[in-house]
Amino acid sequence: MQEEAILITGANGEIGHGLIHHLAKQNQAVIALDLQPLDEVLQPLVLHWQTGDILDFPLLEKLFEKYRFSVVFHLASILSTKAEHNPELAHRVNVEGTLNLLRLSSAQSSRNHHSVRFIYPSSIAVYGLPTLAVKQAAGKVREDQFTQPTTMYGINKLYCEHLGRYYSKHYKQLADSANPDDLLDFRSLRFPGLISSDTVPTGGTSDYGPEMLHAAAKGAPYNCFVRPDARLPFMVMPDAVKSLVMLAAAPRENLSQTVYNVTSFSPNAQELKDITLQTFPEAEIHFVPDHDRQGIVDSWPADIDDTAARQDWYWQPDYDFERAFKDYLSPAIRRRYC
Ligand code: SER
């Protein structure tokens, strides 16, 4: 008899930390997979942790033989800046790794006649606005607009959204079986830049937000790699975790689409600096734009429209810009470094 559990890939990453803490409070049995041994703080919170690569199909097969996964949170990926330095590796990890997990989740759904819920964090990187003027005029971008990404990461995420939709709605559409419970249940969120008080992301292009804040808390000078007027949507980690678990719990019949924007606030880099200085007035933050990374930020929307998530599964963030800093980031980061 297989033990029922929730699988989290990329468990050591930023979102993994927040999600494991959240699921542990609900006494959920979590299997954590990551390239590196699971962070010691997280080890007591999971049923089992496994060091391994999502490209190692036999290893994944063993996990799917041993456990019956009610939900898979597939968080492992190579982010946008790192992916531009090795696009082919990013493609392997981001696309082939996702395909491995979709295949095994799909096979398990069909074997048990019970859909595995496959929760896939996608990104604002799937958008590609052609010019800064178009970005400024576009306002809140809907899920179906401007999906012409310029980065390997964005292209990988957009394609995997489609792969997930295929596996959950059209997989082997010419075969006889028509039982929807035999197919996996794929659901995706497009996240904005994420900011956590506990961890700093690695290899992303929205990283100037969290990097600026963590450097200020540590008393380290920070050179921000985008212009003061660069604007992106952001969200704090408790809201990111909330959106993942809300989407995973939503009744299937409420979902009118497979991919949903979620967001909270959209500051420019100057506004991020100003609010950081309110908590850490001594912080030394300079703007030293990097032409190429700025180009990526300019191609991502200034804001995204999350009306569909609000309507279909009652998504609402707990933290606006002021509250995110006043009630979550500033106190938690002070406790961490000061
Ligand atoms: N935070 C990601 C990145 O910067 C975007 O989703 O790559």
Short mmCIF file of C-alpha atoms and ligand atoms in Angstrom, two decimals:
data_model
loop_
_atom_site.label_atom_id
_atom_site.label_comp_id
_atom_site.label_asym_id
_atom_site.label_seq_id
_atom_site.Cartn_x
_atom_site.Cartn_y
_atom_site.Cartn_z
CA MET A 1 0.00 0.00 0.00
CA GLN A 2 1.50 3.33 -1.07
CA GLU A 3 1.76 6.06 1.54
CA GLU A 4 -0.07 9.28 0.60
CA ALA A 5 2.11 12.40 0.54
CA ILE A 6 2.77 15.78 -1.08
CA LEU A 7 5.86 16.09 -3.28
CA ILE A 8 7.87 19.33 -3.34
CA THR A 9 10.71 19.66 -5.86
CA GLY A 10 13.29 22.41 -5.43
CA ALA A 11 12.46 22.14 -1.74
CA ASN A 12 15.52 24.10 -0.59
CA GLY A 13 14.59 27.16 -2.64
CA GLU A 14 12.86 30.32 -1.49
CA ILE A 15 9.31 29.11 -2.06
CA GLY A 16 10.12 25.63 -0.74
CA HIS A 17 11.12 27.08 2.63
CA GLY A 18 7.87 29.00 3.03
CA LEU A 19 5.71 26.17 1.71
CA ILE A 20 7.27 23.44 3.90
CA HIS A 21 6.77 25.57 7.03
CA HIS A 22 3.14 26.13 6.04
CA LEU A 23 2.37 22.47 5.26
CA ALA A 24 4.12 21.27 8.42
CA LYS A 25 1.71 23.39 10.49
CA GLN A 26 -1.12 21.44 8.85
CA ASN A 27 0.62 18.11 9.65
CA GLN A 28 0.88 17.24 5.97
CA ALA A 29 3.24 14.45 4.94
CA VAL A 30 5.81 16.08 2.65
CA ILE A 31 8.45 14.43 0.50
CA ALA A 32 11.13 17.02 -0.28
CA LEU A 33 13.39 16.68 -3.30
CA ASP A 34 16.36 18.94 -4.00
CA LEU A 35 19.82 18.79 -5.57
CA GLN A 36 21.30 19.62 -2.16
CA PRO A 37 20.57 17.99 1.22
CA LEU A 38 17.48 19.60 2.70
CA ASP A 39 18.18 22.63 4.92
CA GLU A 40 18.57 21.35 8.50
CA VAL A 41 15.83 23.68 9.67
CA LEU A 42 13.39 21.97 7.30
CA GLN A 43 14.43 18.36 7.89
CA PRO A 44 12.25 17.75 10.97
CA LEU A 45 9.24 19.21 9.13
CA VAL A 46 9.06 16.62 6.34
CA LEU A 47 8.27 12.90 6.18
CA HIS A 48 11.27 12.20 3.98
CA TRP A 49 13.83 14.23 2.08
CA GLN A 50 15.74 13.07 -0.92
CA THR A 51 18.83 14.49 -2.58
CA GLY A 52 18.51 14.19 -6.33
CA ASP A 53 18.02 15.67 -9.75
CA ILE A 54 14.68 16.03 -11.54
CA LEU A 55 16.53 14.84 -14.66
CA ASP A 56 17.19 11.49 -12.94
CA PHE A 57 14.10 9.63 -14.19
CA PRO A 58 14.80 6.30 -12.36
CA LEU A 59 15.09 8.19 -9.07
CA LEU A 60 11.76 9.96 -9.69
CA GLU A 61 10.18 6.63 -10.67
CA LYS A 62 11.19 5.16 -7.31
CA LEU A 63 9.55 8.04 -5.47
CA PHE A 64 6.35 7.62 -7.48
CA GLU A 65 6.39 3.86 -6.80
CA LYS A 66 6.78 4.37 -3.07
CA TYR A 67 4.33 7.24 -2.53
CA ARG A 68 0.89 8.19 -3.79
CA PHE A 69 1.11 11.93 -4.39
CA SER A 70 -2.09 13.87 -3.82
CA VAL A 71 -0.32 17.09 -4.82
CA VAL A 72 2.97 17.83 -6.58
CA PHE A 73 4.40 21.33 -6.07
CA HIS A 74 7.03 21.44 -8.79
CA LEU A 75 9.20 24.37 -7.71
CA ALA A 76 12.62 23.33 -9.06
CA SER A 77 13.86 25.55 -11.87
CA ILE A 78 16.76 27.67 -13.13
CA LEU A 79 15.74 31.34 -12.95
CA SER A 80 16.00 33.93 -15.70
CA THR A 81 19.45 35.49 -15.23
CA LYS A 82 21.18 32.16 -14.57
CA ALA A 83 19.36 30.62 -17.53
CA GLU A 84 20.77 33.25 -19.91
CA HIS A 85 24.29 32.13 -18.94
CA ASN A 86 23.54 28.50 -19.85
CA PRO A 87 20.34 28.34 -21.91
CA GLU A 88 20.70 24.69 -22.90
CA LEU A 89 21.13 23.54 -19.29
CA ALA A 90 18.12 25.70 -18.35
CA HIS A 91 16.08 24.04 -21.07
CA ARG A 92 17.01 20.59 -19.79
CA VAL A 93 16.18 21.37 -16.17
CA ASN A 94 13.15 23.59 -16.77
CA VAL A 95 11.52 21.63 -19.58
CA GLU A 96 12.80 18.02 -19.47
CA GLY A 97 12.64 18.01 -15.66
CA THR A 98 9.03 19.22 -15.80
CA LEU A 99 8.18 16.67 -18.49
CA ASN A 100 9.57 13.85 -16.28
CA LEU A 101 7.32 14.91 -13.42
CA LEU A 102 4.28 15.39 -15.66
CA ARG A 103 4.77 11.90 -17.14
CA LEU A 104 5.01 10.23 -13.74
CA SER A 105 2.13 12.23 -12.24
CA SER A 106 0.04 11.40 -15.27
CA ALA A 107 0.86 7.66 -15.03
CA GLN A 108 0.04 7.66 -11.31
CA SER A 109 -3.29 9.43 -11.94
CA SER A 110 -4.23 6.86 -14.53
CA ARG A 111 -3.11 3.87 -12.39
CA ASN A 112 -5.10 5.02 -9.34
CA HIS A 113 -8.03 6.57 -11.24
CA HIS A 114 -7.38 9.60 -9.08
CA SER A 115 -5.95 12.89 -10.41
CA VAL A 116 -2.66 14.08 -9.01
CA ARG A 117 -2.92 17.87 -8.54
CA PHE A 118 0.14 19.29 -10.23
CA ILE A 119 0.85 22.85 -9.07
CA TYR A 120 3.29 24.70 -11.28
CA PRO A 121 4.68 28.15 -10.48
CA SER A 122 5.11 30.03 -13.71
CA SER A 123 6.25 33.63 -13.92
CA ILE A 124 5.92 37.17 -15.25
CA ALA A 125 8.87 36.09 -17.41
CA VAL A 126 6.39 34.51 -19.85
CA TYR A 127 5.53 38.03 -21.00
CA GLY A 128 7.61 39.96 -23.48
CA LEU A 129 6.69 43.58 -24.12
CA PRO A 130 8.46 44.85 -27.21
CA THR A 131 9.40 48.35 -25.98
CA LEU A 132 9.40 50.42 -22.81
CA ALA A 133 6.72 52.66 -24.31
CA VAL A 134 4.46 49.61 -24.86
CA LYS A 135 5.17 48.46 -21.29
CA GLN A 136 4.24 51.87 -19.90
CA ALA A 137 1.05 52.03 -21.96
CA ALA A 138 0.01 48.41 -21.27
CA GLY A 139 -0.91 48.79 -17.58
CA LYS A 140 -2.14 45.53 -16.02
CA VAL A 141 -1.41 42.68 -18.43
CA ARG A 142 -3.86 39.78 -18.73
CA GLU A 143 -2.81 36.12 -19.04
CA ASP A 144 -3.38 36.08 -22.81
CA GLN A 145 -1.54 39.30 -23.70
CA PHE A 146 2.09 39.86 -24.79
CA THR A 147 3.19 36.23 -24.45
CA GLN A 148 6.33 36.68 -26.54
CA PRO A 149 9.07 36.13 -23.95
CA THR A 150 12.67 37.09 -24.70
CA THR A 151 14.39 34.87 -22.10
CA MET A 152 15.05 31.12 -22.13
CA TYR A 153 13.44 30.93 -18.68
CA GLY A 154 10.29 32.70 -19.88
CA ILE A 155 10.08 30.50 -22.95
CA ASN A 156 10.54 27.37 -20.79
CA LYS A 157 7.81 28.47 -18.37
CA LEU A 158 5.35 29.33 -21.15
CA TYR A 159 5.93 26.00 -22.90
CA CYS A 160 5.55 24.03 -19.66
CA GLU A 161 2.24 25.78 -18.99
CA HIS A 162 1.10 24.38 -22.34
CA LEU A 163 2.60 20.95 -21.59
CA GLY A 164 0.69 20.86 -18.31
CA ARG A 165 -2.53 21.83 -20.05
CA TYR A 166 -1.90 19.06 -22.59
CA TYR A 167 -1.29 16.42 -19.91
CA SER A 168 -4.37 17.48 -17.95
CA LYS A 169 -6.83 17.89 -20.83
CA HIS A 170 -5.62 16.25 -24.02
CA TYR A 171 -3.08 13.55 -23.12
CA LYS A 172 -3.30 10.66 -25.60
CA GLN A 173 -6.52 12.15 -26.91
CA LEU A 174 -6.88 9.44 -29.53
CA ALA A 175 -6.91 6.61 -26.94
CA ASP A 176 -10.23 5.21 -25.68
CA SER A 177 -10.25 6.15 -21.99
CA ALA A 178 -12.26 9.28 -21.32
CA ASN A 179 -12.28 9.25 -17.52
CA PRO A 180 -11.06 12.73 -16.41
CA ASP A 181 -9.83 11.25 -13.09
CA ASP A 182 -7.29 9.27 -15.10
CA LEU A 183 -5.67 12.53 -16.16
CA LEU A 184 -3.58 14.70 -13.91
CA ASP A 185 -5.02 17.99 -12.71
CA PHE A 186 -2.57 20.72 -13.74
CA ARG A 187 -2.84 24.24 -12.30
CA SER A 188 -0.38 27.07 -12.75
CA LEU A 189 0.29 30.48 -11.21
CA ARG A 190 2.25 33.27 -12.83
CA PHE A 191 4.22 34.79 -9.98
CA PRO A 192 5.61 38.31 -9.92
CA GLY A 193 9.01 38.91 -8.26
CA LEU A 194 8.98 37.36 -4.78
CA ILE A 195 10.44 38.86 -1.60
CA SER A 196 11.08 36.76 1.51
CA SER A 197 12.47 37.79 4.89
CA ASP A 198 14.25 34.44 5.27
CA THR A 199 16.04 33.83 1.99
CA VAL A 200 17.59 35.70 -0.94
CA PRO A 201 16.87 34.23 -4.38
CA THR A 202 19.66 33.20 -6.72
CA GLY A 203 19.84 33.69 -10.44
CA GLY A 204 16.68 35.77 -10.98
CA THR A 205 16.22 39.16 -12.63
CA SER A 206 13.72 40.52 -10.11
CA ASP A 207 16.36 39.83 -7.43
CA TYR A 208 17.23 43.53 -7.02
CA GLY A 209 14.16 43.89 -4.75
CA PRO A 210 15.10 41.25 -2.17
CA GLU A 211 18.87 41.85 -2.58
CA MET A 212 18.49 45.57 -1.78
CA LEU A 213 16.54 44.86 1.39
CA HIS A 214 18.76 42.06 2.70
CA ALA A 215 21.94 44.09 1.97
CA ALA A 216 20.46 47.05 3.89
CA ALA A 217 19.64 44.82 6.86
CA LYS A 218 23.19 43.43 6.87
CA GLY A 219 24.67 46.96 6.66
CA ALA A 220 26.24 46.15 3.27
CA PRO A 221 26.28 48.69 0.41
CA TYR A 222 24.18 47.67 -2.61
CA ASN A 223 24.45 48.54 -6.28
CA CYS A 224 20.99 48.12 -7.79
CA PHE A 225 21.31 46.73 -11.33
CA VAL A 226 18.22 48.52 -12.73
CA ARG A 227 17.23 52.17 -13.16
CA PRO A 228 15.21 53.94 -10.43
CA ASP A 229 12.15 54.03 -12.73
CA ALA A 230 12.21 50.25 -13.45
CA ARG A 231 8.85 48.88 -12.38
CA LEU A 232 7.83 45.26 -11.79
CA PRO A 233 5.06 43.54 -9.84
CA PHE A 234 6.13 41.93 -6.55
CA MET A 235 4.64 39.81 -3.79
CA VAL A 236 5.88 38.73 -0.36
CA MET A 237 6.48 35.06 0.42
CA PRO A 238 3.52 34.50 2.78
CA ASP A 239 1.20 35.60 -0.04
CA ALA A 240 3.03 33.41 -2.57
CA VAL A 241 2.55 30.38 -0.30
CA LYS A 242 -1.06 31.37 0.31
CA SER A 243 -1.74 31.51 -3.42
CA LEU A 244 -0.15 28.08 -4.02
CA VAL A 245 -2.18 26.36 -1.33
CA MET A 246 -5.38 28.19 -2.32
CA LEU A 247 -5.00 27.11 -5.93
CA ALA A 248 -4.21 23.53 -4.88
CA ALA A 249 -7.36 23.45 -2.72
CA ALA A 250 -9.74 25.08 -5.21
CA PRO A 251 -12.59 22.86 -6.50
CA ARG A 252 -11.81 21.84 -10.07
CA GLU A 253 -15.18 23.00 -11.36
CA ASN A 254 -14.42 26.59 -10.25
CA LEU A 255 -11.36 26.87 -12.49
CA SER A 256 -12.09 28.51 -15.83
CA GLN A 257 -8.42 28.45 -16.93
CA THR A 258 -5.25 26.48 -16.19
CA VAL A 259 -2.96 29.48 -15.71
CA TYR A 260 -3.58 32.41 -13.36
CA ASN A 261 -1.76 35.68 -12.71
CA VAL A 262 -1.37 36.53 -9.02
CA THR A 263 0.16 39.72 -7.67
CA SER A 264 0.21 42.23 -4.82
CA PHE A 265 2.01 45.55 -5.51
CA SER A 266 4.06 47.18 -8.25
CA PRO A 267 6.76 49.56 -7.00
CA ASN A 268 9.57 50.98 -9.08
CA ALA A 269 13.15 50.53 -7.86
CA GLN A 270 13.26 54.06 -6.39
CA GLU A 271 10.13 53.32 -4.34
CA LEU A 272 11.73 50.06 -3.14
CA LYS A 273 14.81 52.03 -2.11
CA ASP A 274 12.69 54.67 -0.31
CA ILE A 275 10.73 52.13 1.71
CA THR A 276 13.94 50.21 2.55
CA LEU A 277 15.45 53.48 3.85
CA GLN A 278 12.45 53.96 6.14
CA THR A 279 13.50 50.81 8.05
CA PHE A 280 17.26 51.06 7.51
CA PRO A 281 18.02 54.81 7.20
CA GLU A 282 21.79 54.17 7.08
CA ALA A 283 21.50 51.88 4.03
CA GLU A 284 23.81 52.69 1.11
CA ILE A 285 21.90 51.96 -2.09
CA HIS A 286 23.21 53.14 -5.47
CA PHE A 287 21.76 52.70 -8.94
CA VAL A 288 24.28 51.09 -11.30
CA PRO A 289 22.07 49.75 -14.12
CA ASP A 290 23.22 46.70 -16.03
CA HIS A 291 22.13 47.27 -19.62
CA ASP A 292 21.21 43.65 -20.35
CA ARG A 293 19.42 42.78 -17.12
CA GLN A 294 17.58 46.11 -17.39
CA GLY A 295 16.51 45.01 -20.88
CA ILE A 296 14.89 41.89 -19.41
CA VAL A 297 13.07 43.92 -16.75
CA ASP A 298 11.88 46.35 -19.44
CA SER A 299 10.33 43.42 -21.33
CA TRP A 300 8.34 42.25 -18.28
CA PRO A 301 5.04 43.95 -17.42
CA ALA A 302 4.84 46.77 -14.87
CA ASP A 303 1.73 45.13 -13.46
CA ILE A 304 -0.41 42.04 -14.09
CA ASP A 305 -4.16 41.55 -13.98
CA ASP A 306 -5.17 38.85 -11.48
CA THR A 307 -8.94 39.28 -11.86
CA ALA A 308 -9.44 35.65 -12.96
CA ALA A 309 -7.77 34.28 -9.80
CA ARG A 310 -9.84 36.65 -7.67
CA GLN A 311 -13.04 35.53 -9.36
CA ASP A 312 -12.43 31.78 -9.69
CA TRP A 313 -10.79 30.92 -6.37
CA TYR A 314 -11.19 34.12 -4.35
CA TRP A 315 -7.50 35.00 -4.43
CA GLN A 316 -6.59 38.11 -2.47
CA PRO A 317 -3.15 39.05 -1.10
CA ASP A 318 -2.83 39.82 2.62
CA TYR A 319 -0.03 42.34 2.10
CA ASP A 320 -0.05 45.59 0.12
CA PHE A 321 3.22 47.53 -0.33
CA GLU A 322 3.09 49.39 3.01
CA ARG A 323 1.91 46.41 5.03
CA ALA A 324 4.42 44.06 3.40
CA PHE A 325 7.28 46.17 4.75
CA LYS A 326 5.73 47.36 8.02
CA ASP A 327 4.21 44.10 9.26
CA TYR A 328 6.30 41.39 7.59
CA LEU A 329 9.63 42.29 5.97
CA SER A 330 11.03 44.95 8.31
CA PRO A 331 10.38 43.18 11.63
CA ALA A 332 11.38 39.73 10.34
CA ILE A 333 14.56 40.95 8.65
CA ARG A 334 15.56 42.96 11.74
CA ARG A 335 15.17 39.83 13.87
CA ARG A 336 17.27 37.90 11.39
CA TYR A 337 20.27 40.19 11.01
CA CYS A 338 20.25 42.82 13.77
N1 SER B 1 11.89 35.91 -10.15
C1 SER B 1 12.05 35.34 -11.44
C2 SER B 1 13.29 35.77 -12.09
O1 SER B 1 13.68 36.88 -11.84
C3 SER B 1 10.90 35.73 -12.33
O2 SER B 1 9.84 34.90 -12.07
O3 SER B 1 13.85 35.04 -12.85
#
